[in-house]
XYZ file of N, CA and C in Angstrom:
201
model
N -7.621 -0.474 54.191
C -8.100 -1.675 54.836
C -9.570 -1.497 55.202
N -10.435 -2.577 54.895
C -11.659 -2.593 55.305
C -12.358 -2.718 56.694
N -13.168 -1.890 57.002
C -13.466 -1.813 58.508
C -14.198 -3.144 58.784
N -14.165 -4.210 59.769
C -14.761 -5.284 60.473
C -15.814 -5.182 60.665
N -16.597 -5.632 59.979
C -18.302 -5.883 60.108
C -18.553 -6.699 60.580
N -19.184 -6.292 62.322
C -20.059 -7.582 62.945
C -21.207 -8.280 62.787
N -21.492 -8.978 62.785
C -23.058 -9.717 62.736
C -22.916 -9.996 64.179
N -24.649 -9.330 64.538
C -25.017 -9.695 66.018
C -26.002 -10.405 65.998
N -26.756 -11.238 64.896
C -27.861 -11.752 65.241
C -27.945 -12.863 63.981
N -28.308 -14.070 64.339
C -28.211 -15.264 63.491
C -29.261 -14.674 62.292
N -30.141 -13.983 62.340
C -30.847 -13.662 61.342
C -29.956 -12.671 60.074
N -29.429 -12.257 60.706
C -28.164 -11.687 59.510
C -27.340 -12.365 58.998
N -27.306 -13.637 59.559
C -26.298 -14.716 58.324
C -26.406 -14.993 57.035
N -26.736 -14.535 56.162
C -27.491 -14.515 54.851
C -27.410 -16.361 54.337
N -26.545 -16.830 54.798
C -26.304 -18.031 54.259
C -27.014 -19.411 55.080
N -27.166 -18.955 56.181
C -27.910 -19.878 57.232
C -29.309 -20.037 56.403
N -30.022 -21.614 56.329
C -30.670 -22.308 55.778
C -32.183 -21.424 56.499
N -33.283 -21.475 56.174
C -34.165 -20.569 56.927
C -34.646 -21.628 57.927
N -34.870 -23.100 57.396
C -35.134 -24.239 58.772
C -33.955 -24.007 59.976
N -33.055 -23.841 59.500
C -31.435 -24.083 60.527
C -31.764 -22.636 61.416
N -32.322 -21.450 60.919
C -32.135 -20.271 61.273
C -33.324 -20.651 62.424
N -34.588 -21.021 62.413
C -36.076 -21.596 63.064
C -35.462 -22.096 64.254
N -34.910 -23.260 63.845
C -34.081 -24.041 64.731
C -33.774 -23.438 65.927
N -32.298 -22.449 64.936
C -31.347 -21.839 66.322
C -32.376 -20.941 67.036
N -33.484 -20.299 66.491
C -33.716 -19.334 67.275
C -33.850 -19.175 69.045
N -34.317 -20.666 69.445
C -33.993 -20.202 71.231
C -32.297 -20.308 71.806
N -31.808 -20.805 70.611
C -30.410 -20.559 70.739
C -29.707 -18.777 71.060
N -30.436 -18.524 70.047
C -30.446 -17.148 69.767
C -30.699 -15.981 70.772
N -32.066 -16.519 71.220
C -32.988 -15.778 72.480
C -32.106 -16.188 73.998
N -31.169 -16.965 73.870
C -30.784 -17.444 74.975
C -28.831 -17.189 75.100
N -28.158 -16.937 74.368
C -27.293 -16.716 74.408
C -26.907 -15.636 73.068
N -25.630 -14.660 73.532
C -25.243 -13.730 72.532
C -24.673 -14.352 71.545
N -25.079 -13.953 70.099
C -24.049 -14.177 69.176
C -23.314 -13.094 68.568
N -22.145 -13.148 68.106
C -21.484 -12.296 67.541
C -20.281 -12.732 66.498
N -20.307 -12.553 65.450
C -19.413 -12.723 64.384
C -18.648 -11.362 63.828
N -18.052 -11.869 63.012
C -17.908 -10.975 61.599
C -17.919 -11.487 60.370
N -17.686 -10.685 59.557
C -18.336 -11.081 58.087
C -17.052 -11.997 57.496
N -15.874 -11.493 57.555
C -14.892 -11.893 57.518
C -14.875 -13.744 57.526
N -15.002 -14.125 59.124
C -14.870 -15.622 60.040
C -16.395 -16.099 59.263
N -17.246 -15.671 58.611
C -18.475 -15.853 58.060
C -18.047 -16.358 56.924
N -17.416 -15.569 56.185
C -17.010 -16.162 54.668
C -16.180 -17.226 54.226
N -15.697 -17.439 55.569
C -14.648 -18.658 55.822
C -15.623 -20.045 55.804
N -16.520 -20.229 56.087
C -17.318 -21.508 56.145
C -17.899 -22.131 54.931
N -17.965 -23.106 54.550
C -18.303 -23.979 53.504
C -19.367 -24.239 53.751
N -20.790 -23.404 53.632
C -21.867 -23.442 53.937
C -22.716 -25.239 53.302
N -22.102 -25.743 52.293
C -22.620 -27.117 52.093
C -22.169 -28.125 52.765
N -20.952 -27.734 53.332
C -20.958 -28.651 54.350
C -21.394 -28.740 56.218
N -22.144 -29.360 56.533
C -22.961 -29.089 57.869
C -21.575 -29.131 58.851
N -20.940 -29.784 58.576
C -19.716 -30.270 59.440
C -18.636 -29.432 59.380
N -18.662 -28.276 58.682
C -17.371 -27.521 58.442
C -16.940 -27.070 60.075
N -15.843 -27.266 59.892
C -15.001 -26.991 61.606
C -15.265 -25.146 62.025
N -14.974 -24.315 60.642
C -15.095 -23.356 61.296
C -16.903 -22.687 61.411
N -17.742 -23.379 60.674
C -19.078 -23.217 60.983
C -19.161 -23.963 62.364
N -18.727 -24.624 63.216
C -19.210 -25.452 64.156
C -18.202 -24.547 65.149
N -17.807 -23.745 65.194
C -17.283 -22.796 65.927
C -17.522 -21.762 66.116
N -17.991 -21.107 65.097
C -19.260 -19.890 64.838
C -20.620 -20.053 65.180
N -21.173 -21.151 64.438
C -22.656 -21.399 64.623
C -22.836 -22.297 65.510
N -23.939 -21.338 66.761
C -24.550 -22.575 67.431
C -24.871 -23.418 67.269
N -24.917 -24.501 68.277
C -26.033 -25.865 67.804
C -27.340 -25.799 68.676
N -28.032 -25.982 68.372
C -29.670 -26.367 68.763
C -29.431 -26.831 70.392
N -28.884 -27.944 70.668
C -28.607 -28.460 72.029
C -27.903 -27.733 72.915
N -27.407 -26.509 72.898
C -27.057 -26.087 73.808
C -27.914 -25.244 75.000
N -28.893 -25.240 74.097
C -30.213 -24.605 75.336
C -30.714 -25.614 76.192
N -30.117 -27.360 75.701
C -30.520 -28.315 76.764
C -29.837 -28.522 77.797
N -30.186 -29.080 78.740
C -29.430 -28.898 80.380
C -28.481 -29.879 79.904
N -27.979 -30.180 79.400
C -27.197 -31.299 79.370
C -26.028 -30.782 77.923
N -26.453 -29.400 77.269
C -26.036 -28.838 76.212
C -24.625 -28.049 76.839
């Protein structure tokens, strides 16, 4: 069985768009992320709306007071 590889930093998503990656970054600077590669490969990166990308990947608005 293969050992669980985390991703700790949105810049290691290989698949995240490099605008989307710009974006998240005070996302980034402001709260921990943590994945694995595994829950990573699960997402349908063409679709923006995929349920399990919107559970993994931050959104931009959450660094707003109202986020």
């Amino acid at each position: 069985m293969a050992k669980v590889q985390y991703v700790t930093s949105l810049d290691q998503v290989a698949d995240l768009a490099p605008a989307e990656r710009d974006q998240l970054r005070s996302v980034g600077e402001r709260f921990v992320f943590r994945s694995n590669t595994y829950y990573l490969s699960l997402i349908d990166w063409s679709d923006p709306e995929d349920p399990i990308r919107r559970i993994i990947i931050p959104d931009r608005h959450e660094v707003e007071p109202w986020g």
